[in-house]
Amino acid sequence: MTDKERKMEEIRANFTQGSDGYDDRIRKIIPRYDEMLEALMSCIPSPEGRRLRAIDIGCGTGAVSELLLRSHPDIDLTCLDMTESMLDRARKRLKAHDNVRFVLADIYDFELDGPYDLVISSLALHHVISDRDKKAIYRKIFDALSPGGWFLNADIVLGSSDDIQEVYMTKWKEFMYQSFTRDETDHVRVPRYHREDSPARLVDHLRWLGEVGFGTVDVIWKYYNFAVYGGRK
Ligand SMILES: C[S@@+](CC[C@H](N)C(=O)[O-])C[C@H]1O[C@@H](n2cnc3c(N)ncnc32)[C@H](O)[C@@H]1O
């Protein structure tokens, strides 16, 4: 098993264990989680006279997809996740909708079967390990979008320098101390973040999006090390 495969297995095992109670816990880990998703939703396009075709990458328990279905009930939606138990929860949550397809796959390998009007993701792509793979996935997303289509990502990012990153970590820990003990935050949650997550600097994400071809690139929302950003093809 390669290092990458080992890391992905660890991530999958943690989400498998943690799918129970995920929706409550995520709000204790991610500051302003609901506000961040609301910002993500604020830029969703509405193509005139036809159904929106979209994919939610790393849909988890289906929080973003549920919001999408609320604002665009007739959307043609694909929910993709690599962890079976998370995808199962999304399936249950969205069972009333027959316009949703569920795909168990790793975004590294999945051939994005476009064209999509919207590729959306929340708190998933920071698991992509290398900068090279992040950029390759952005290219894949760009290729799968129809002209005028949007890619929108809500995710954890890095500051542009060590001192800014230190501020972000201090603020993030202060937020987690409200729900977890100092011991759990400092010795379990933060080390897990360093071990499993591979965030990149927001300025690099924006540059990569421009380099793969996105015309309009912007940051829609930001709170310290959490951001909603993306681009239009
Ligand atoms: C923190 S959860 C986010 C879930 C949901 N999008 C949300 O905002 O609450 C991250 C999800 O991304 C999935 N994930 C991580 N890496 C992935 C990959 N390479 N391909 C597909 N899914 C992935 C995990 O299985 C997990 O369900």
Coordinates of N, CA and C and ligand atoms in Angstrom, one line a residue:
M1 N 0.8 -1.2 0.0 CA 0.0 0.0 0.0 C 0.9 1.3 0.0
T2 N 0.6 2.2 -0.9 CA 1.4 3.4 -0.9 C 1.0 4.3 0.3
D3 N 1.8 5.4 0.5 CA 1.4 6.3 1.6 C 0.1 7.0 1.4
K4 N -0.1 7.3 0.1 CA -1.4 7.9 -0.3 C -2.6 7.0 0.0
E5 N -2.5 5.7 -0.4 CA -3.5 4.8 -0.2 C -3.8 4.6 1.3
R6 N -2.7 4.6 2.1 CA -2.8 4.4 3.6 C -3.6 5.6 4.2
K7 N -3.2 6.8 3.7 CA -3.9 8.0 4.2 C -5.4 8.0 3.9
M8 N -5.7 7.7 2.6 CA -7.1 7.7 2.2 C -7.9 6.6 3.0
E9 N -7.2 5.5 3.3 CA -7.9 4.4 4.1 C -8.2 5.0 5.5
E10 N -7.3 5.7 6.0 CA -7.4 6.3 7.4 C -8.6 7.3 7.4
I11 N -8.6 8.1 6.3 CA -9.7 9.1 6.2 C -11.1 8.4 6.1
R12 N -11.1 7.4 5.2 CA -12.3 6.7 5.0 C -12.8 6.0 6.3
A13 N -11.8 5.4 7.1 CA -12.2 4.7 8.3 C -12.7 5.7 9.3
N14 N -12.1 6.9 9.4 CA -12.6 7.9 10.3 C -14.0 8.4 10.0
F15 N -14.3 8.6 8.7 CA -15.6 9.0 8.3 C -16.6 7.8 8.6
T16 N -16.2 6.6 8.4 CA -17.1 5.5 8.6 C -17.5 5.4 10.1
Q17 N -16.4 5.6 11.0 CA -16.7 5.6 12.4 C -17.6 6.8 12.8
G18 N -17.3 7.9 12.1 CA -17.8 9.2 12.6 C -19.1 9.6 11.9
S19 N -19.7 8.7 11.0 CA -20.9 9.1 10.3 C -22.0 9.3 11.3
D20 N -22.1 8.5 12.3 CA -23.1 8.7 13.4 C -22.8 10.0 14.1
G21 N -23.8 10.9 14.1 CA -23.6 12.2 14.9 C -22.8 13.2 14.1
Y22 N -22.5 12.9 12.8 CA -21.7 13.9 12.1 C -22.3 15.3 12.0
D23 N -23.6 15.3 11.7 CA -24.2 16.6 11.5 C -24.2 17.6 12.7
D24 N -24.2 17.0 13.9 CA -24.1 17.8 15.1 C -22.6 18.2 15.3
R25 N -21.7 17.2 15.2 CA -20.3 17.4 15.5 C -19.7 18.4 14.6
I26 N -20.1 18.4 13.3 CA -19.4 19.3 12.3 C -19.6 20.7 12.7
R27 N -20.7 21.0 13.3 CA -21.0 22.4 13.8 C -20.2 22.8 15.0
K28 N -19.6 21.8 15.7 CA -18.7 22.1 16.8 C -17.3 22.2 16.3
I29 N -17.0 21.7 15.2 CA -15.6 21.7 14.6 C -15.4 22.9 13.7
I30 N -16.4 23.2 12.9 CA -16.3 24.2 11.8 C -17.0 25.5 12.3
P31 N -16.3 26.6 12.5 CA -17.0 27.8 12.9 C -17.9 28.3 11.8
R32 N -19.1 28.7 12.1 CA -20.0 29.3 11.1 C -20.3 28.4 9.9
Y33 N -20.4 27.1 10.2 CA -20.7 26.1 9.2 C -21.9 26.4 8.4
D34 N -23.0 26.8 9.0 CA -24.3 27.1 8.3 C -24.1 28.3 7.5
E35 N -23.5 29.3 8.0 CA -23.2 30.6 7.3 C -22.4 30.3 6.0
M36 N -21.4 29.4 6.2 CA -20.5 29.1 5.1 C -21.3 28.4 3.9
L37 N -22.2 27.5 4.3 CA -23.0 26.8 3.3 C -24.0 27.8 2.7
E38 N -24.5 28.7 3.5 CA -25.4 29.7 2.9 C -24.7 30.5 1.8
A39 N -23.4 30.9 2.1 CA -22.6 31.6 1.2 C -22.4 30.8 -0.1
L40 N -22.2 29.5 0.1 CA -22.0 28.6 -1.1 C -23.3 28.6 -2.0
M41 N -24.4 28.6 -1.3 CA -25.7 28.5 -2.0 C -26.0 29.8 -2.7
S42 N -25.5 30.9 -2.2 CA -25.9 32.3 -2.8 C -25.4 32.4 -4.2
C43 N -24.4 31.6 -4.7 CA -23.9 31.8 -6.1 C -24.4 30.8 -7.0
I44 N -25.4 29.9 -6.6 CA -25.8 28.9 -7.5 C -26.5 29.5 -8.7
P45 N -26.1 29.1 -9.9 CA -26.8 29.6 -11.1 C -28.1 29.0 -11.3
S46 N -29.0 29.7 -12.1 CA -30.3 29.1 -12.4 C -30.4 29.2 -14.0
P47 N -30.0 28.2 -14.7 CA -30.1 28.3 -16.2 C -31.5 28.5 -16.6
E48 N -31.8 29.4 -17.6 CA -33.2 29.7 -18.0 C -33.7 28.5 -18.8
G49 N -34.9 28.1 -18.4 CA -35.7 27.2 -19.3 C -35.2 25.8 -19.2
R50 N -34.3 25.4 -18.4 CA -33.9 24.0 -18.3 C -33.4 23.7 -16.9
R51 N -33.4 22.4 -16.6 CA -33.0 21.9 -15.3 C -31.5 22.0 -15.1
L52 N -31.1 22.4 -13.9 CA -29.7 22.5 -13.5 C -29.1 21.1 -13.4
R53 N -28.0 20.9 -14.0 CA -27.3 19.6 -13.8 C -26.1 19.8 -12.9
A54 N -26.0 19.1 -11.8 CA -25.0 19.4 -10.8 C -24.4 18.1 -10.1
I55 N -23.2 18.3 -9.6 CA -22.6 17.2 -8.8 C -22.1 17.8 -7.5
D56 N -22.3 17.0 -6.4 CA -21.8 17.4 -5.1 C -20.7 16.4 -4.7
I57 N -19.4 16.9 -4.8 CA -18.3 16.0 -4.5 C -18.0 15.9 -3.0
G58 N -17.9 14.7 -2.5 CA -17.7 14.5 -1.1 C -18.9 15.0 -0.3
C59 N -20.1 14.5 -0.8 CA -21.4 15.0 -0.3 C -21.6 14.7 1.2
G60 N -20.9 13.7 1.7 CA -21.0 13.3 3.1 C -22.5 12.9 3.4
T61 N -23.1 13.5 4.4 CA -24.4 13.1 4.8 C -25.5 13.8 4.0
G62 N -25.0 14.7 3.1 CA -26.0 15.3 2.1 C -26.5 16.7 2.5
A63 N -25.7 17.4 3.4 CA -26.2 18.7 3.8 C -26.3 19.7 2.7
V64 N -25.3 19.8 1.8 CA -25.3 20.8 0.7 C -26.3 20.3 -0.3
S65 N -26.3 19.0 -0.6 CA -27.3 18.6 -1.6 C -28.7 18.9 -1.1
E66 N -29.0 18.8 0.1 CA -30.3 19.0 0.6 C -30.7 20.5 0.4
L67 N -29.7 21.4 0.6 CA -29.9 22.8 0.4 C -30.2 23.1 -1.1
L68 N -29.4 22.4 -2.0 CA -29.6 22.5 -3.4 C -31.0 22.1 -3.9
L69 N -31.4 21.0 -3.3 CA -32.7 20.4 -3.7 C -33.9 21.4 -3.2
R70 N -33.6 22.1 -2.1 CA -34.6 23.0 -1.6 C -34.7 24.2 -2.5
S71 N -33.6 24.7 -3.0 CA -33.7 25.9 -3.9 C -33.9 25.5 -5.4
H72 N -33.6 24.3 -5.8 CA -33.8 23.9 -7.1 C -34.4 22.4 -7.1
P73 N -35.7 22.3 -6.8 CA -36.3 21.0 -6.6 C -36.2 20.1 -7.8
D74 N -36.1 20.7 -9.0 CA -36.1 19.8 -10.2 C -34.7 19.5 -10.7
I75 N -33.7 19.9 -9.9 CA -32.3 19.7 -10.3 C -32.0 18.2 -10.7
D76 N -31.0 18.0 -11.6 CA -30.5 16.7 -11.9 C -29.2 16.6 -11.1
L77 N -29.2 15.9 -10.0 CA -28.1 15.9 -9.0 C -27.4 14.6 -8.8
T78 N -26.1 14.7 -8.8 CA -25.3 13.5 -8.5 C -24.6 13.8 -7.1
C79 N -24.8 12.8 -6.2 CA -24.1 12.9 -4.9 C -22.9 11.9 -4.9
L80 N -21.7 12.4 -4.8 CA -20.6 11.5 -4.8 C -19.8 11.5 -3.5
D81 N -19.5 10.3 -3.0 CA -18.6 10.2 -1.8 C -17.9 8.9 -1.8
M82 N -16.7 8.8 -1.2 CA -15.9 7.6 -1.2 C -16.2 6.8 0.1
T83 N -17.0 7.3 1.0 CA -17.3 6.5 2.3 C -18.7 6.1 2.3
E84 N -18.9 4.7 2.3 CA -20.2 4.1 2.1 C -21.2 4.6 3.2
S85 N -20.7 4.7 4.4 CA -21.7 5.0 5.5 C -22.1 6.5 5.4
M86 N -21.3 7.3 4.9 CA -21.7 8.7 4.7 C -22.7 8.8 3.6
L87 N -22.4 8.1 2.5 CA -23.3 8.2 1.4 C -24.6 7.6 1.7
D88 N -24.6 6.5 2.6 CA -25.9 5.9 3.0 C -26.8 6.9 3.7
R89 N -26.1 7.8 4.6 CA -26.9 8.8 5.3 C -27.5 9.8 4.3
A90 N -26.7 10.1 3.3 CA -27.2 11.1 2.3 C -28.4 10.4 1.6
R91 N -28.3 9.2 1.3 CA -29.4 8.4 0.6 C -30.6 8.5 1.4
K92 N -30.5 8.3 2.7 CA -31.7 8.3 3.6 C -32.2 9.7 3.7
R93 N -31.3 10.7 3.9 CA -31.8 12.1 4.0 C -32.5 12.6 2.8
L94 N -32.1 12.1 1.6 CA -32.7 12.6 0.4 C -33.6 11.6 -0.3
K95 N -34.1 10.7 0.5 CA -34.9 9.6 -0.1 C -36.2 10.0 -0.8
A96 N -36.7 11.2 -0.4 CA -37.9 11.7 -1.0 C -37.7 12.2 -2.5
H97 N -36.5 12.3 -2.9 CA -36.2 12.9 -4.2 C -35.8 11.8 -5.2
D98 N -36.5 11.7 -6.3 CA -36.1 10.7 -7.3 C -35.2 11.2 -8.4
N99 N -34.8 12.5 -8.2 CA -33.9 13.1 -9.2 C -32.4 13.2 -8.7
V100 N -32.1 12.3 -7.8 CA -30.7 12.3 -7.3 C -30.1 10.9 -7.5
R101 N -28.9 10.9 -8.0 CA -28.1 9.7 -8.2 C -27.0 9.7 -7.2
F102 N -26.7 8.5 -6.6 CA -25.7 8.4 -5.6 C -24.5 7.5 -6.2
V103 N -23.3 8.1 -6.0 CA -22.2 7.4 -6.6 C -21.1 7.2 -5.5
L104 N -20.8 5.9 -5.3 CA -19.7 5.6 -4.3 C -18.4 5.6 -5.1
A105 N -17.6 6.6 -4.9 CA -16.3 6.7 -5.7 C -15.4 7.7 -5.1
D106 N -14.1 7.5 -5.4 CA -13.1 8.4 -5.0 C -12.9 9.5 -6.1
I107 N -12.9 10.7 -5.8 CA -12.8 11.7 -6.9 C -11.5 11.7 -7.6
Y108 N -10.5 11.0 -7.0 CA -9.2 10.8 -7.7 C -9.4 10.0 -9.0
D109 N -10.3 9.0 -8.9 CA -10.5 8.1 -10.0 C -11.7 8.3 -10.9
F110 N -12.7 9.0 -10.3 CA -14.0 9.1 -11.0 C -13.9 10.0 -12.2
E111 N -14.4 9.5 -13.3 CA -14.4 10.3 -14.6 C -15.7 11.1 -14.5
L112 N -15.5 12.4 -14.4 CA -16.7 13.3 -14.2 C -17.4 13.3 -15.5
D113 N -18.7 12.8 -15.5 CA -19.5 12.6 -16.7 C -20.3 13.8 -17.0
G114 N -19.6 14.9 -17.4 CA -20.3 16.2 -17.7 C -21.1 16.1 -19.0
P115 N -21.7 17.2 -19.5 CA -21.4 18.5 -18.9 C -22.3 18.8 -17.7
Y116 N -21.7 19.5 -16.7 CA -22.4 20.0 -15.5 C -22.6 21.5 -15.6
D117 N -23.7 22.0 -15.0 CA -23.8 23.5 -14.9 C -23.1 23.9 -13.6
L118 N -23.0 22.9 -12.7 CA -22.5 23.2 -11.3 C -21.7 22.1 -10.8
V119 N -20.5 22.3 -10.3 CA -19.8 21.3 -9.5 C -19.5 22.0 -8.2
I120 N -20.0 21.3 -7.1 CA -20.0 21.9 -5.8 C -19.3 21.0 -4.8
S121 N -18.7 21.5 -3.8 CA -18.1 20.7 -2.8 C -18.0 21.4 -1.5
S122 N -18.0 20.7 -0.4 CA -17.9 21.3 0.9 C -17.1 20.4 1.8
L123 N -16.0 21.0 2.3 CA -15.1 20.3 3.3 C -14.6 18.9 2.9
A124 N -14.4 18.7 1.6 CA -14.0 17.4 1.1 C -12.6 17.5 0.4
L125 N -12.5 18.5 -0.4 CA -11.3 18.5 -1.3 C -10.0 18.8 -0.6
H126 N -10.0 19.3 0.7 CA -8.8 19.4 1.4 C -8.2 18.0 1.8
H127 N -8.9 17.0 1.5 CA -8.4 15.6 1.7 C -7.5 15.2 0.5
V128 N -7.6 15.9 -0.6 CA -6.7 15.6 -1.7 C -5.3 16.0 -1.3
I129 N -4.4 15.0 -1.4 CA -3.1 15.2 -0.7 C -2.1 16.2 -1.4
S130 N -1.8 16.0 -2.6 CA -0.7 16.8 -3.2 C -1.3 18.0 -4.0
D131 N -0.5 19.0 -4.1 CA -0.9 20.2 -4.9 C -1.1 19.8 -6.4
R132 N -0.3 18.9 -6.8 CA -0.4 18.4 -8.2 C -1.8 17.8 -8.4
D133 N -2.2 16.9 -7.5 CA -3.5 16.3 -7.6 C -4.7 17.3 -7.5
K134 N -4.5 18.3 -6.6 CA -5.5 19.3 -6.4 C -5.7 20.0 -7.8
K135 N -4.6 20.4 -8.4 CA -4.7 21.1 -9.7 C -5.3 20.2 -10.8
A136 N -4.9 18.9 -10.7 CA -5.5 17.9 -11.7 C -7.0 17.8 -11.6
I137 N -7.4 17.8 -10.3 CA -8.9 17.7 -10.1 C -9.6 19.0 -10.5
Y138 N -9.0 20.1 -10.3 CA -9.5 21.4 -10.8 C -9.7 21.3 -12.4
R139 N -8.7 20.7 -13.0 CA -8.7 20.6 -14.5 C -9.8 19.7 -14.9
K140 N -10.0 18.6 -14.2 CA -11.0 17.6 -14.5 C -12.4 18.3 -14.3
I141 N -12.5 19.1 -13.3 CA -13.8 19.8 -13.0 C -14.1 20.8 -14.1
F142 N -13.0 21.6 -14.5 CA -13.2 22.6 -15.6 C -13.7 21.9 -16.8
D143 N -13.0 20.8 -17.2 CA -13.4 20.1 -18.4 C -14.8 19.5 -18.4
A144 N -15.3 19.2 -17.2 CA -16.7 18.6 -17.1 C -17.8 19.7 -17.0
L145 N -17.4 21.0 -16.9 CA -18.4 22.1 -16.8 C -18.8 22.5 -18.2
S146 N -20.1 22.9 -18.3 CA -20.5 23.5 -19.6 C -20.1 25.0 -19.5
P147 N -20.0 25.6 -20.7 CA -19.6 27.0 -20.7 C -20.5 27.9 -19.8
G148 N -20.0 28.7 -19.0 CA -20.8 29.5 -18.1 C -21.0 28.8 -16.7
G149 N -20.6 27.5 -16.7 CA -20.9 26.7 -15.5 C -20.0 27.1 -14.3
W150 N -20.4 26.8 -13.1 CA -19.7 27.2 -11.9 C -19.1 26.0 -11.2
F151 N -17.9 26.2 -10.6 CA -17.3 25.4 -9.6 C -17.3 26.2 -8.3
L152 N -17.9 25.6 -7.3 CA -17.9 26.3 -6.0 C -17.4 25.4 -4.9
N153 N -16.5 25.9 -4.1 CA -15.9 25.0 -3.0 C -15.9 25.7 -1.7
A154 N -16.5 25.1 -0.6 CA -16.4 25.6 0.7 C -15.4 24.8 1.4
D155 N -14.3 25.3 2.0 CA -13.3 24.4 2.5 C -12.3 25.1 3.5
I156 N -11.5 24.3 4.1 CA -10.5 24.8 5.0 C -9.3 25.1 4.1
V157 N -8.7 26.2 4.4 CA -7.5 26.7 3.6 C -6.4 27.1 4.6
L158 N -5.2 27.4 4.0 CA -4.1 27.9 4.8 C -3.9 29.4 4.6
G159 N -3.3 30.0 5.6 CA -3.0 31.4 5.4 C -1.8 31.6 4.5
S160 N -1.5 32.8 4.0 CA -0.4 33.0 3.1 C 1.0 33.0 3.7
S161 N 1.0 33.1 5.1 CA 2.3 33.1 5.7 C 2.2 32.4 7.1
D162 N 3.3 32.1 7.7 CA 3.3 31.4 9.0 C 2.6 32.2 10.1
D163 N 2.8 33.5 10.1 CA 2.2 34.3 11.2 C 0.7 34.4 11.0
I164 N 0.2 34.5 9.7 CA -1.2 34.5 9.5 C -1.8 33.2 9.9
Q165 N -1.1 32.1 9.5 CA -1.6 30.7 9.8 C -1.7 30.5 11.3
E166 N -0.8 31.1 12.0 CA -0.8 31.0 13.5 C -2.1 31.6 14.1
V167 N -2.4 32.8 13.5 CA -3.7 33.5 14.0 C -4.9 32.6 13.7
Y168 N -4.9 32.0 12.5 CA -6.0 31.2 12.1 C -6.2 30.0 13.1
M169 N -5.0 29.4 13.4 CA -5.1 28.2 14.3 C -5.5 28.6 15.7
T170 N -5.1 29.8 16.2 CA -5.5 30.2 17.5 C -7.0 30.4 17.5
K171 N -7.5 31.1 16.5 CA -8.9 31.4 16.4 C -9.8 30.1 16.3
W172 N -9.2 29.2 15.5 CA -9.9 27.9 15.3 C -10.0 27.1 16.7
K173 N -8.9 27.1 17.4 CA -8.8 26.3 18.6 C -9.8 27.0 19.7
E174 N -9.8 28.3 19.7 CA -10.7 29.0 20.6 C -12.1 28.6 20.3
F175 N -12.5 28.4 19.0 CA -13.8 28.0 18.7 C -14.1 26.6 19.2
M176 N -13.1 25.7 19.0 CA -13.3 24.3 19.4 C -13.4 24.1 20.9
Y177 N -12.6 25.0 21.7 CA -12.6 24.9 23.1 C -14.1 25.1 23.7
Q178 N -14.9 25.8 22.9 CA -16.3 26.0 23.4 C -17.1 24.7 23.5
S179 N -16.7 23.7 22.7 CA -17.4 22.4 22.6 C -16.6 21.2 23.1
F180 N -15.3 21.3 23.0 CA -14.5 20.1 23.4 C -13.5 20.6 24.5
T181 N -13.0 19.6 25.2 CA -12.0 20.0 26.3 C -10.7 20.4 25.6
R182 N -9.9 21.2 26.4 CA -8.6 21.6 25.8 C -7.8 20.3 25.4
D183 N -7.9 19.3 26.3 CA -7.1 18.1 26.0 C -7.5 17.5 24.7
E184 N -8.9 17.3 24.5 CA -9.3 16.7 23.2 C -9.0 17.6 22.0
T185 N -9.1 18.9 22.2 CA -8.8 19.8 21.0 C -7.3 19.7 20.7
D186 N -6.5 19.9 21.7 CA -5.0 20.0 21.5 C -4.4 18.7 21.1
H187 N -4.9 17.6 21.7 CA -4.2 16.3 21.6 C -4.9 15.3 20.7
V188 N -6.2 15.6 20.3 CA -6.8 14.7 19.4 C -7.2 15.4 18.1
R189 N -8.0 16.5 18.2 CA -8.5 17.1 17.0 C -7.5 17.8 16.1
V190 N -6.6 18.6 16.8 CA -5.6 19.3 16.0 C -4.6 18.4 15.4
P191 N -4.1 17.4 16.2 CA -3.2 16.4 15.5 C -3.8 15.6 14.4
R192 N -5.1 15.3 14.5 CA -5.8 14.6 13.4 C -5.8 15.5 12.2
Y193 N -6.1 16.8 12.4 CA -6.1 17.7 11.3 C -4.7 17.7 10.6
H194 N -3.7 17.8 11.4 CA -2.3 17.8 10.8 C -2.0 16.5 10.1
R195 N -2.5 15.4 10.6 CA -2.2 14.1 10.0 C -3.0 13.8 8.8
E196 N -4.3 14.2 8.8 CA -5.2 13.7 7.7 C -5.5 14.7 6.7
D197 N -5.5 16.0 7.0 CA -5.9 17.0 6.1 C -4.8 17.6 5.4
S198 N -5.0 18.0 4.1 CA -3.9 18.6 3.3 C -4.4 19.9 2.7
P199 N -4.7 20.9 3.5 CA -5.2 22.2 2.9 C -4.1 22.9 2.2
A200 N -4.4 23.8 1.3 CA -3.4 24.6 0.6 C -3.8 26.1 0.8
R201 N -2.9 27.0 0.5 CA -3.1 28.4 0.6 C -4.2 28.8 -0.3
L202 N -5.1 29.7 0.2 CA -6.2 30.2 -0.7 C -5.7 30.8 -1.9
V203 N -4.6 31.6 -1.8 CA -4.0 32.3 -3.0 C -3.6 31.3 -4.0
D204 N -3.1 30.1 -3.6 CA -2.7 29.1 -4.5 C -3.9 28.5 -5.3
H205 N -5.0 28.2 -4.5 CA -6.2 27.7 -5.1 C -6.7 28.6 -6.2
L206 N -6.7 29.9 -5.9 CA -7.2 30.9 -6.9 C -6.3 30.9 -8.1
R207 N -5.0 30.8 -7.9 CA -4.1 30.8 -9.0 C -4.3 29.5 -9.9
W208 N -4.4 28.3 -9.2 CA -4.6 27.1 -10.0 C -5.9 27.2 -10.8
L209 N -7.0 27.7 -10.2 CA -8.2 27.8 -10.9 C -8.0 28.7 -12.2
G210 N -7.3 29.8 -12.1 CA -7.0 30.6 -13.2 C -6.2 29.8 -14.3
E211 N -5.2 29.1 -13.8 CA -4.3 28.3 -14.7 C -5.0 27.2 -15.5
V212 N -6.0 26.6 -14.8 CA -6.7 25.5 -15.6 C -7.8 26.1 -16.5
G213 N -8.0 27.4 -16.5 CA -8.9 28.1 -17.5 C -10.1 28.8 -17.0
F214 N -10.4 28.8 -15.7 CA -11.6 29.5 -15.2 C -11.4 31.0 -15.5
G215 N -12.4 31.6 -16.1 CA -12.4 33.0 -16.4 C -12.6 33.9 -15.2
T216 N -13.7 33.7 -14.5 CA -14.0 34.5 -13.3 C -13.6 33.6 -12.1
V217 N -12.7 34.1 -11.3 CA -12.3 33.4 -10.1 C -12.5 34.4 -8.9
D218 N -13.2 33.9 -7.8 CA -13.4 34.8 -6.7 C -13.6 34.1 -5.4
V219 N -13.4 34.9 -4.3 CA -13.7 34.4 -2.9 C -15.0 35.0 -2.5
I220 N -16.0 34.1 -2.2 CA -17.3 34.7 -1.9 C -17.5 34.9 -0.5
W221 N -16.8 34.2 0.4 CA -16.9 34.3 1.8 C -15.6 33.8 2.4
K222 N -15.3 34.4 3.6 CA -14.1 33.9 4.3 C -14.2 34.2 5.8
Y223 N -13.8 33.2 6.6 CA -13.7 33.4 8.0 C -12.4 32.7 8.5
Y224 N -11.4 33.5 8.7 CA -10.0 32.9 9.0 C -9.6 31.8 8.0
N225 N -9.5 30.6 8.5 CA -9.0 29.5 7.6 C -10.2 28.7 6.9
F226 N -11.3 29.3 6.8 CA -12.4 28.7 6.1 C -12.9 29.6 5.0
A227 N -13.1 29.1 3.8 CA -13.4 30.0 2.7 C -14.4 29.3 1.7
V228 N -15.1 30.1 1.0 CA -15.9 29.7 -0.1 C -15.4 30.4 -1.3
Y229 N -14.9 29.7 -2.3 CA -14.3 30.3 -3.4 C -14.7 29.4 -4.7
G230 N -14.3 29.9 -5.8 CA -14.6 29.1 -7.0 C -14.4 29.9 -8.3
G231 N -14.9 29.4 -9.4 CA -14.7 30.0 -10.6 C -15.8 29.6 -11.6
R232 N -16.0 30.5 -12.6 CA -17.0 30.3 -13.7 C -16.2 30.0 -15.0
K233 N -16.7 29.0 -15.7 CA -16.0 28.6 -16.9 C -16.3 29.6 -18.0
Ligands
LIG1 C1 -16.0 16.6 6.3 S1 -17.0 15.6 5.2 C2 -18.0 16.9 4.4 C3 -19.4 16.4 4.1 C4 -20.3 17.4 3.5 N1 -19.9 17.9 2.2 C5 -20.4 18.6 4.5 O1 -20.1 19.7 4.1 O2 -20.9 18.4 5.6 C6 -15.9 15.1 3.9 C7 -16.5 14.0 3.0 O3 -15.7 14.0 1.9 C8 -15.5 12.6 1.5 N2 -14.2 12.5 0.8 C9 -13.0 12.8 1.2 N3 -12.1 12.6 0.2 C10 -12.8 12.1 -0.9 C11 -12.4 11.7 -2.2 N4 -11.2 11.7 -2.6 N5 -13.4 11.3 -3.0 C12 -14.7 11.3 -2.6 N6 -15.1 11.7 -1.4 C13 -14.2 12.1 -0.5 C14 -15.5 11.9 2.9 O4 -15.8 10.5 2.7 C15 -16.5 12.6 3.7 O5 -17.8 12.1 3.5

